[in-house]
XYZ file of C-alpha atoms in Angstrom:
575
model
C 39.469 107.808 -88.887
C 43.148 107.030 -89.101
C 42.487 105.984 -92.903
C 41.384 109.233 -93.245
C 43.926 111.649 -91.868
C 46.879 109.143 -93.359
C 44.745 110.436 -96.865
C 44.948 113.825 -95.781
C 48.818 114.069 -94.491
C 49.602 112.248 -98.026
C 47.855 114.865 -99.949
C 49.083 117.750 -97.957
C 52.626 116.017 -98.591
C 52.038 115.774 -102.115
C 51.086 119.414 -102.664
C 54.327 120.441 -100.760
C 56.536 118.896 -102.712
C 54.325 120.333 -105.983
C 55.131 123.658 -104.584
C 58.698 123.290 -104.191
C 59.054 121.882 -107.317
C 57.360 124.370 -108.732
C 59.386 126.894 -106.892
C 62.380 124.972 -108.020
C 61.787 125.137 -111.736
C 60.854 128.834 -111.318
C 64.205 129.455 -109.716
C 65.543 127.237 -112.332
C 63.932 128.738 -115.486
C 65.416 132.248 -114.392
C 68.728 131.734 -114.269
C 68.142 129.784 -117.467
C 66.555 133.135 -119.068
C 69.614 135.220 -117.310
C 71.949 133.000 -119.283
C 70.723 132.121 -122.551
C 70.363 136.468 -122.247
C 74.132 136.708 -121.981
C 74.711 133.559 -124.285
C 72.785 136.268 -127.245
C 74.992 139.102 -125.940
C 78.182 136.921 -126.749
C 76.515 135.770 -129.886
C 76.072 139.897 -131.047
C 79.651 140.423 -130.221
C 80.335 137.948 -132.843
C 78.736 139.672 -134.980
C 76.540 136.374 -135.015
C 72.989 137.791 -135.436
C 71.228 135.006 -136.041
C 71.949 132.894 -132.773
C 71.601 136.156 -131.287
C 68.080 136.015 -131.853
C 67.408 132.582 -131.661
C 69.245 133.365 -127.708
C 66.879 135.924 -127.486
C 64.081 134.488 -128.396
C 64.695 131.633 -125.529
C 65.145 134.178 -123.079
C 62.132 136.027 -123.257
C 60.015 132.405 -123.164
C 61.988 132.380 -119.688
C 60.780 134.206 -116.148
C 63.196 137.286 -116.388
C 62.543 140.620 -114.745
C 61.089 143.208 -116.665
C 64.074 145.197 -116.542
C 66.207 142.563 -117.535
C 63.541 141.594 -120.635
C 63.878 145.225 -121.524
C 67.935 144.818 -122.419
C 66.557 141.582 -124.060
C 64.104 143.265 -126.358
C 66.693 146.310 -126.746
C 69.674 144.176 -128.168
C 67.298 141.423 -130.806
C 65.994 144.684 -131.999
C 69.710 145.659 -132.744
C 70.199 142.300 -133.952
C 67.113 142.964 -136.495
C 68.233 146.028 -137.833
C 71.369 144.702 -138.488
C 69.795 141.745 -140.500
C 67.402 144.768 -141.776
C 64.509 143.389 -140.564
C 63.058 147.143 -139.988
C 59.734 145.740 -138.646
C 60.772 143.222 -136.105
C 63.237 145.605 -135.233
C 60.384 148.276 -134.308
C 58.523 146.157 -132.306
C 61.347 144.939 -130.201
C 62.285 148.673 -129.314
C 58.670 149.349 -128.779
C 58.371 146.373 -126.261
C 61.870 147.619 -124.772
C 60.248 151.287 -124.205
C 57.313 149.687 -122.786
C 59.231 147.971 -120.196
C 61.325 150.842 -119.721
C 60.541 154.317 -120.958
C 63.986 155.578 -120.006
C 65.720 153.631 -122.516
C 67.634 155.631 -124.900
C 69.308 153.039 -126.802
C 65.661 151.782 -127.897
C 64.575 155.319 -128.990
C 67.789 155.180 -131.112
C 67.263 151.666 -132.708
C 63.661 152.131 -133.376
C 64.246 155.980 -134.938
C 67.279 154.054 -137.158
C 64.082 151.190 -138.485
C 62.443 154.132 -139.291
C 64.729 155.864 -141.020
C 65.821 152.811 -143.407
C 62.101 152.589 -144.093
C 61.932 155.425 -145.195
C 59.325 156.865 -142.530
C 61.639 159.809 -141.573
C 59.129 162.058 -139.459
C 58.722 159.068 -136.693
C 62.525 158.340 -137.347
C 63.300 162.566 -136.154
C 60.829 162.271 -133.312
C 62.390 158.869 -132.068
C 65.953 160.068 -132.392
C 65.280 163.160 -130.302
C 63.973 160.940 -127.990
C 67.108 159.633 -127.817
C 69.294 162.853 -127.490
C 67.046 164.279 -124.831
C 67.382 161.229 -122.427
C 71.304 160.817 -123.605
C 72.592 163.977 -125.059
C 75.820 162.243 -125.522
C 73.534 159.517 -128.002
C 76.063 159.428 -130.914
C 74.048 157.081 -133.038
C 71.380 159.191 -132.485
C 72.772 162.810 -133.606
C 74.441 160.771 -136.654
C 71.163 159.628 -137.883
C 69.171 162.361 -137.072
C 71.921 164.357 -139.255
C 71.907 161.641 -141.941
C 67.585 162.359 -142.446
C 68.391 166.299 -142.588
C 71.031 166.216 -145.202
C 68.625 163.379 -146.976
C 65.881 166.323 -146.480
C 68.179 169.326 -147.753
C 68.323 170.663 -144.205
C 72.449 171.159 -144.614
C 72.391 173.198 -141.586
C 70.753 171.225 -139.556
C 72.397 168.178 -140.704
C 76.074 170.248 -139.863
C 74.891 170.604 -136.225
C 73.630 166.892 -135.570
C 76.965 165.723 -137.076
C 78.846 168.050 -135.135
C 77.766 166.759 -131.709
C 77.860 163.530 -133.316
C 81.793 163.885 -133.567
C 81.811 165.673 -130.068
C 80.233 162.389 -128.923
C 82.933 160.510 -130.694
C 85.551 162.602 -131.666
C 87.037 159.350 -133.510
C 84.016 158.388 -135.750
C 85.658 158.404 -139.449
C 82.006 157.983 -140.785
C 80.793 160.748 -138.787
C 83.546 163.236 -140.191
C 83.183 161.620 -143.630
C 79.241 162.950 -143.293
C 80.096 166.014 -141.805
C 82.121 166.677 -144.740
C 79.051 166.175 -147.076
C 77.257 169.074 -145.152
C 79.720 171.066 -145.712
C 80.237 170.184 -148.929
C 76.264 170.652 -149.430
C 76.453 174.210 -148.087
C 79.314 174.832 -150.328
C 82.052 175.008 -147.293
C 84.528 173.521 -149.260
C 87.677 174.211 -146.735
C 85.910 172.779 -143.731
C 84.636 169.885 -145.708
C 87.917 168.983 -146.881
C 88.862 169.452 -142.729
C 86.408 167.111 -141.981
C 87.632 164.783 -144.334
C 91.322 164.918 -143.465
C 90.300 164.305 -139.847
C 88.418 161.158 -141.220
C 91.510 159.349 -142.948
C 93.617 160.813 -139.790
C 91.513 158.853 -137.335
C 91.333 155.549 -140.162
C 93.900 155.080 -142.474
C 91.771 152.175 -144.037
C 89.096 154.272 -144.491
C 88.281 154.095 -148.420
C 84.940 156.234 -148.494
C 86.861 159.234 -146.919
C 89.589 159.017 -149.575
C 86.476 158.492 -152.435
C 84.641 161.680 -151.169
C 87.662 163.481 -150.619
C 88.699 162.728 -154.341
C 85.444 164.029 -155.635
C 85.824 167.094 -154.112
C 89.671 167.216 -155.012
C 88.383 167.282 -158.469
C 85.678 169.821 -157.437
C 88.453 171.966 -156.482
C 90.330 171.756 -159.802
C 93.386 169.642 -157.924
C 93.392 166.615 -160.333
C 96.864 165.423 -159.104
C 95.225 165.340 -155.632
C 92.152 163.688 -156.793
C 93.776 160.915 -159.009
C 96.147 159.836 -155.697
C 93.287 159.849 -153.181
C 91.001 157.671 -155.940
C 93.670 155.621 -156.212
C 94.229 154.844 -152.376
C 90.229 154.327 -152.151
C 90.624 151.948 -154.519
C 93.294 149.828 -153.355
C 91.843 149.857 -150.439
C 88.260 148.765 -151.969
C 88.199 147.660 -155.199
C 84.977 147.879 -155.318
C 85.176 151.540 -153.926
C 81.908 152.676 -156.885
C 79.440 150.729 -155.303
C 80.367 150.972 -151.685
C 80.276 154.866 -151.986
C 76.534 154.816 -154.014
C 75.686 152.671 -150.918
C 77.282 154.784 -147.795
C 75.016 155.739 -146.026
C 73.684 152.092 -145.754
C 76.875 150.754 -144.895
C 77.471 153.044 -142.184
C 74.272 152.824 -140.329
C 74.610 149.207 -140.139
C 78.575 149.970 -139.103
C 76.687 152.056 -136.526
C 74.927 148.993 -134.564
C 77.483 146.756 -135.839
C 80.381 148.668 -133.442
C 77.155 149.444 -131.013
C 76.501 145.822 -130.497
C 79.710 144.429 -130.114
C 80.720 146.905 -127.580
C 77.735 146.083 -125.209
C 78.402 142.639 -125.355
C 82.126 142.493 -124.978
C 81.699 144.754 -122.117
C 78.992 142.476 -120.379
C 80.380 139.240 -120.944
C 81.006 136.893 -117.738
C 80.747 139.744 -114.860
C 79.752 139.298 -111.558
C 77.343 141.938 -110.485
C 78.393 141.948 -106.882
C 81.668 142.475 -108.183
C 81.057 144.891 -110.693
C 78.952 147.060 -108.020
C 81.955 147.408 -105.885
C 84.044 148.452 -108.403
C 81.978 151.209 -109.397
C 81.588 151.965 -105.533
C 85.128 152.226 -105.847
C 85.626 154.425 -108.528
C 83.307 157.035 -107.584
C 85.263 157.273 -104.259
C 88.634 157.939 -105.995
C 86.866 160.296 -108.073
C 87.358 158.448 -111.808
C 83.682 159.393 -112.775
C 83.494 158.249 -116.558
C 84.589 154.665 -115.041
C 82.318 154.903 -112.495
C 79.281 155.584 -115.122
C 80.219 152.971 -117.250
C 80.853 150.496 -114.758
C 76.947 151.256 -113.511
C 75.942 150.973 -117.239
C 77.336 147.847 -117.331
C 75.319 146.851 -113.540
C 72.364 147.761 -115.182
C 72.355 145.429 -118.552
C 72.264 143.026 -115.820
C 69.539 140.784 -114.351
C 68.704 142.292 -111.476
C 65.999 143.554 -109.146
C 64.183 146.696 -109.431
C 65.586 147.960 -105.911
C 69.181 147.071 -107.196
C 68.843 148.938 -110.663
C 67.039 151.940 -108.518
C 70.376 151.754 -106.174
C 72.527 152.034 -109.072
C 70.854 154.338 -111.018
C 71.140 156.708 -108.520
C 74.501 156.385 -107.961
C 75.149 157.311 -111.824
C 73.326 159.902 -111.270
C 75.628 161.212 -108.026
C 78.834 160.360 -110.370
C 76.602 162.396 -113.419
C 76.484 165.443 -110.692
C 80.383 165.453 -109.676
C 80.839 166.098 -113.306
C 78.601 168.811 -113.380
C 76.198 167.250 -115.990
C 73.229 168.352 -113.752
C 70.208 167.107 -116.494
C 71.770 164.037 -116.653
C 71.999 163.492 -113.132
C 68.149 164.770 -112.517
C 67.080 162.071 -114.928
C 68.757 159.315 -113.030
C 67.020 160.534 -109.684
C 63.510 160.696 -111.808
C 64.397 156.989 -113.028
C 65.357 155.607 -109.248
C 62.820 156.829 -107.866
C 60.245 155.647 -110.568
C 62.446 152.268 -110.353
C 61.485 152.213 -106.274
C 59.907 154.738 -105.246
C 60.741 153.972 -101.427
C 64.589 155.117 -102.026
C 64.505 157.839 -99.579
C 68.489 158.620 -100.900
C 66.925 159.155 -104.271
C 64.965 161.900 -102.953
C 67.093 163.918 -101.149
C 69.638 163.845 -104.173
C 66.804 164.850 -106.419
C 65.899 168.032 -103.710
C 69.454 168.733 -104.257
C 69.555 169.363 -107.469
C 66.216 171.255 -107.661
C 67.555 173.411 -105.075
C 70.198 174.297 -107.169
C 67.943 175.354 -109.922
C 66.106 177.433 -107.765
C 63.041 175.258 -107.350
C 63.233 175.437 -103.787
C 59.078 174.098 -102.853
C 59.772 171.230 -105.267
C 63.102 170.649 -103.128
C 61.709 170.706 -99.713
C 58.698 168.172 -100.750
C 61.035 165.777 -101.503
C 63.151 166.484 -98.620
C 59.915 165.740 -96.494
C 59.413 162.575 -98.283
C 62.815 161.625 -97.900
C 62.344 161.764 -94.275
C 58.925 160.429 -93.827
C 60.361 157.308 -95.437
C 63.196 157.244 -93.405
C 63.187 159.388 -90.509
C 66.780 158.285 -89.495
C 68.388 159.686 -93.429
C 70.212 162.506 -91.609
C 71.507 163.782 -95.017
C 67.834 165.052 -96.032
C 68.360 167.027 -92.694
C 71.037 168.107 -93.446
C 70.718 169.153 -97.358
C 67.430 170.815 -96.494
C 69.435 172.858 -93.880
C 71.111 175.094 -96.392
C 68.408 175.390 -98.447
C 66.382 177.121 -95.521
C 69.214 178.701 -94.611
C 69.479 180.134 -97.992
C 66.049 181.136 -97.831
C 66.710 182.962 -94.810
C 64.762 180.456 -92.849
C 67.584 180.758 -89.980
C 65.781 178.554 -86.852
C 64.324 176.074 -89.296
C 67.870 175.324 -90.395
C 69.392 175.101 -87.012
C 66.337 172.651 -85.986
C 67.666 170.605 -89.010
C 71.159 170.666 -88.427
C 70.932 169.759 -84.734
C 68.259 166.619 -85.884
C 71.031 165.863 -88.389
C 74.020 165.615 -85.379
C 71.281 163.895 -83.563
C 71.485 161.097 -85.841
C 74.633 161.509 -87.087
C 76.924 162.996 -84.222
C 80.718 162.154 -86.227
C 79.944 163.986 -89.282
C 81.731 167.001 -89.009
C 80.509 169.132 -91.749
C 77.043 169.792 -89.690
C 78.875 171.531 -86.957
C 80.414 173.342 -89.435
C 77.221 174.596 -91.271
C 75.399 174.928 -87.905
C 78.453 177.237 -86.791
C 77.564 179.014 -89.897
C 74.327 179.929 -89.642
C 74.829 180.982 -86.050
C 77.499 183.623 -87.198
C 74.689 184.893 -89.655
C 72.042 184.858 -86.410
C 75.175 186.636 -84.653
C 75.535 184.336 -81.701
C 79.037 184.252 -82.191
C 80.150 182.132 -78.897
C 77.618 178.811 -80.327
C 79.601 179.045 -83.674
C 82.750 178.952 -82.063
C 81.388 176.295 -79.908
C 80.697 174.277 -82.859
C 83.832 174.876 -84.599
C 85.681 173.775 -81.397
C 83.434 170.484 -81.707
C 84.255 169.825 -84.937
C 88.198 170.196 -84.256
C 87.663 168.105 -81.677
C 86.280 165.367 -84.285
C 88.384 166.127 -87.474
C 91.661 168.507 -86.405
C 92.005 168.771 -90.281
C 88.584 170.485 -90.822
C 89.953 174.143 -92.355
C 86.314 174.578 -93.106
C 85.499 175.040 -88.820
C 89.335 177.008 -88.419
C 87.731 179.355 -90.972
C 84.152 180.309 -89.677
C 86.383 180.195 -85.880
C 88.347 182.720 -87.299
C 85.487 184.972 -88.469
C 83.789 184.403 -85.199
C 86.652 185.410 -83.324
C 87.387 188.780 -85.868
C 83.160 189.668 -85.291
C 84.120 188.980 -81.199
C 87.409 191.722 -81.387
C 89.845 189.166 -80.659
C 91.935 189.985 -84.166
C 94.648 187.137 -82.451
C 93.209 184.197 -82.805
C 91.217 184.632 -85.646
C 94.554 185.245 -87.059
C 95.939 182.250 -85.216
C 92.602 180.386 -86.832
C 93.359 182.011 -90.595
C 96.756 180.588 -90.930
C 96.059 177.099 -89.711
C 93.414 177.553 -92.647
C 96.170 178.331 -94.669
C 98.560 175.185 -93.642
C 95.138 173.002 -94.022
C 94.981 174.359 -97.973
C 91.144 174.508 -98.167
C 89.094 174.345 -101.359
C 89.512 177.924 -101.850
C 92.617 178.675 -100.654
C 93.073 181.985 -102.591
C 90.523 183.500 -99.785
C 92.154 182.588 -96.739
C 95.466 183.625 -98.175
C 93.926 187.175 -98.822
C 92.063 187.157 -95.150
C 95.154 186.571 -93.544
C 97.047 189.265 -95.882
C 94.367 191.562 -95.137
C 94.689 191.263 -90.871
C 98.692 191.474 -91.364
C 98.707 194.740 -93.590
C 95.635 196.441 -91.523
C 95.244 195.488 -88.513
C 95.247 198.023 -85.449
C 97.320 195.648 -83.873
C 101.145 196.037 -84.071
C 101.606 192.546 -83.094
C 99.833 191.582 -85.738
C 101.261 193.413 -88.648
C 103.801 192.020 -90.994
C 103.459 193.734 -94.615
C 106.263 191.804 -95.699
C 104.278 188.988 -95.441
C 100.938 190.643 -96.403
C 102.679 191.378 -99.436
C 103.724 187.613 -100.276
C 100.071 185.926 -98.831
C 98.171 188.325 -101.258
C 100.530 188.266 -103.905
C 99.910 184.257 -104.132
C 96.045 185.186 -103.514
C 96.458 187.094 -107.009
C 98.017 184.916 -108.353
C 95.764 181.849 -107.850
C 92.731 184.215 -109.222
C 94.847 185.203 -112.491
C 94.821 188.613 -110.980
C 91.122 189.174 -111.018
C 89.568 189.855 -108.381
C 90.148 193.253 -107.182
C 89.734 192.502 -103.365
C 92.882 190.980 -103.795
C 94.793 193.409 -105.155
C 93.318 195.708 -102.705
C 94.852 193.809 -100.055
C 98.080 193.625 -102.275
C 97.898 197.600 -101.889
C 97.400 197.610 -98.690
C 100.419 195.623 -98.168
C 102.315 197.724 -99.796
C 101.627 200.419 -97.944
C 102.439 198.926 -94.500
C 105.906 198.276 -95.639
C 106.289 202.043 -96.761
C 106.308 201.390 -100.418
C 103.494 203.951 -101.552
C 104.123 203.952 -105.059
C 103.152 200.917 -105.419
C 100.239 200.427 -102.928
C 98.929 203.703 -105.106
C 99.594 201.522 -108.397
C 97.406 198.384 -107.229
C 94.658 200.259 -105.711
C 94.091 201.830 -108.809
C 94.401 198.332 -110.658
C 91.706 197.234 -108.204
C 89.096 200.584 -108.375
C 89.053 199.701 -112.726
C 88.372 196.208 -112.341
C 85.096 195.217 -112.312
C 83.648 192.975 -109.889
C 84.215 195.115 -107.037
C 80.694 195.516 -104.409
C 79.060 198.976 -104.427
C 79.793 198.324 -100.495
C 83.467 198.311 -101.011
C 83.967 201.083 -103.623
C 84.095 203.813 -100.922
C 86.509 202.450 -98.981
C 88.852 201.549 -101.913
C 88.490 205.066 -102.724
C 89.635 206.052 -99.344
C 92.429 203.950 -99.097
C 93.479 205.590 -102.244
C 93.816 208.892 -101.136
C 95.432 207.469 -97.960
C 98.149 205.936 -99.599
C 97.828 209.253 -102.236
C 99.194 211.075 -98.745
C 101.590 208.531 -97.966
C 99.596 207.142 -95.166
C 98.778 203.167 -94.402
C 95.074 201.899 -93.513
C 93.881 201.092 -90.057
C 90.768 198.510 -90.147
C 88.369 200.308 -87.213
């Protein structure tokens, strides 16, 4: 018996320590795959293709992550079509977009095989792949506009190039092409624009001088064309063939400055590091950084939860820049990257309910909160969208579970203050406001809805009292508490109150600040005017204010009252 249980312990000992060194070389082999990944990187940066793909090769006989095998796939297929290996190159992108059908960069390498093979159809299809899932794909638009001036499409080609230079307004071989569209649609002046903007940017740059020569001599301006041949030439003596071979030479230039880029950017970083640092410059509000920076996170081997993370964050930093598509694409991609990021969701509902999809924006509030019923901002984003709707109780019910959870964040007192004021219960929203004082004595946002709660509640005072400290706080839009407070010092019943001295200077700046176009402004500016006697020109400035548009069918009869007020030397009186 003891023979046989020393048998057993050995063999369960023995198939321990097979596990954990299997678990070992597992562990091993992965960071092996991570690095021989970044040793190919390094190796494209050199412009040293083939121990790029030799590096690449090793990597994907490694254990990487899928996402990580993706970037793998992505950069030996660059590495192909820069040895013009069109085929390899094709099924590297294809494996890439398998992995990860999100991948712009692979639509854009596979639609440039295509194109040098010839197959242009699949090349256009691929390539607007591209631009829809990165409209700022430069490669992309340039070769797309390369196959339409190929196809005698001059127009089209024109437009492609044109965003190709708005994605890099310092591509010499994008102006030197958009030059040859123009020159195809017989636009000789911008052509010869597009040209000068291509030696401007590169003074090395022979093919710009050769095409602008030819169409120098197109022109009739020999002088001109002899001195630009002759600088093409000096620069490349071999200028003949290397313009009857541009467009080759420039595609590969494409991948060439494509490649290097990627890898010099990716080289030796830390991800924890390089996560913070985006962190960072998202808070300070240096977007671009902060979307390159998560670029950069993402070419990294890491775990789908982590690229989901960081995804959406590019896609907050896409939002703050207003580049709303953009931003709803990175949502789409987090969530399909983990589809438990409840964050994800409720910055997806966001955007939808700003483009008016509001049922599509409350389910994925709900799911945002049935995966996390503690993610207080889902509460309190779906809040204004009900409120919006008009859904007044629903919203409060949100915005109270949101201070539930969250009882510092000062903004949901504010919004709950506001939707009380449109329910009318004027003495909760000053409540509120009073709490959120309380937590931030900074927040104009609670002076302001205070001071319209007080105004509704007769007590013209200290909603004045409220308005200034508005003022002193300089909120967002300043130029509307400068013109509330103008408004209570040039009308109100109140003699206390009145000062058209300063009415006259707050609404002046409120003018000002909206480059004199809104006329509720200058209506206050008239009004001003008036209480300090001057009725000249409170008559003046109401006028200005009844012929601009913009002004609410509401208002218009009251505008046209004060008119004849001030018309009879009088001053307004708000009832």
């Amino acid at each position: 018996m003891k023979k046989w249980r020393s048998v057993v312990y050995a063999a369960v000992a023995v198939l321990i320590v097979a596990v954990a060194c299997a678990a070992g070389y597992y562990i091993i082999s992965y960071f092996q795959g991570a690095k021989l990944a970044q040793q190919g990187y390094e190796a494209s940066a050199r412009a040293d293709h083939d121990t790029a793909i030799a590096k690449y090769d090793a990597a994907l006989h490694k254990p990487v992550s899928s996402y990580q095998k993706s970037y793998v796939y992505l950069n030996r297929g660059a590495a192909n079509n820069f040895k013009w290996r069109f085929d390899e190159a094709i099924r590297d992108h294809t494996q890439a977009l398998r992995l990860n059908p999100q991948l712009s960069e692979a639509y854009a390498g596979r639609g440039l095989a295509y194109l040098r093979k010839g197959e242009n159809e699949k090349a256009i299809a691929d390539l607007t792949e591209a631009i829809r899932l990165d409209p700022n794909s430069h490669s992309a638009y340039y070769n797309r506009g390369l196959i339409f001036l190929q196809k005698d499409e001059p127009d089209k080609a024109v437009a492609d190039l044109e965003e190709a230079v708005r994605c890099n307004p310092r591509s010499a071989e994008a102006l030197v092409m958009r030059g040859m569209c123009y020159i195809a649609k017989n636009d000789f002046d911008r052509a010869l624009a597009s040209f000068d903007g291509a030696i401007a940017v590169d003074p090395t740059n022979a093919i710009g001088y050769m095409e602008r020569s030819n169409l120098y001599g197109r022109k009739g301006e020999y002088d001109k064309r002899d001195r630009d041949y002759a600088q093409a030439l000096h620069l490349n003596p071999d200028i003949a063939k290397a313009s009857s071979d541009f467009a080759r030479l420039l595609t590969a230039q494409q991948w060439r400055e494509w490649s290097r880029e990627f890898s010099k950017r990716n080289a030796g970083k830390d991800y924890f590091e390089l996560f913070r640092e985006a962190q960072a410059a998202a808070t300070i509000g240096n977007h671009e950084r902060a979307i390159e920076l998560y670029n950069d996170f993402l070419a990294l081997d890491i775990t789908a939860p982590q690229a989901s993370v960081a995804t959406m964050n590019r896609g907050n930093a896409f939002k703050a820049k207003g580049e709303l598509d953009r931003a709803l694409r990175d949502y789409n991609q987090a969530i399909g990257l983990d589809s438990q990021n409840a964050g994800a969701y409720v910055n997806r509902a966001g955007i939808l309910a700003q483009q008016r999809k509001r049922e599509a924006a409350l389910a994925d509030y709900a799911e945002a909160i049935r995966l996390n019923p503690k993610q207080w901002e889902a509460y309190f984003d779906r809040a204004a969208t009900l409120a919006e709707a008009g859904e007044l109780d629903r919203a409060i019910a949100d915005l109270t579970e949101a201070i539930n959870l969250n009882p510092k964040f000062v903004g949901t007192y504010v919004n709950r203050a506001d939707v009380f004021m449109r329910r009318r219960e004027f003495d909760k929203a000053i409540e509120d406001c009073n709490t959120a004082i309380q937590l931030e004595p900074n927040a104009s946002g609670a002076f302001w809805v205070r001071a319209n709660a007080y105004k509704f509640k007769g007590d013209r005072t200290k909603a004045l009292g409220d308005l200034e400290t508005a003022v002193r706080l300089k909120p967002r839009k300043l130029e509307i508490a400068l013109n509330s407070v103008a408004w209570l010092r040039a009308t109100a019943p109140e003699a206390s109150i009145r000062d058209g001295k300063k009415a006259v200077e707050l609404a002046t700046k409120a003018c000002e600040l909206s480059v004199w176009r809104n006329p509720s402004f200058i209506d206050t500016l008239a009004a001003g005017y008036a209480e300090i006697g001057d009725f000249d020109q409170a008559f003046k400035y109401q006028k200005q204010a009844l012929s601009i548009s913009g002004l609410p069918d509401s208002a218009q009869a009251g505008a046209q009252k004060r008119l004849e007020l001030y018309k009879q030397q009088k001053a307004y009186r708000e009832e």
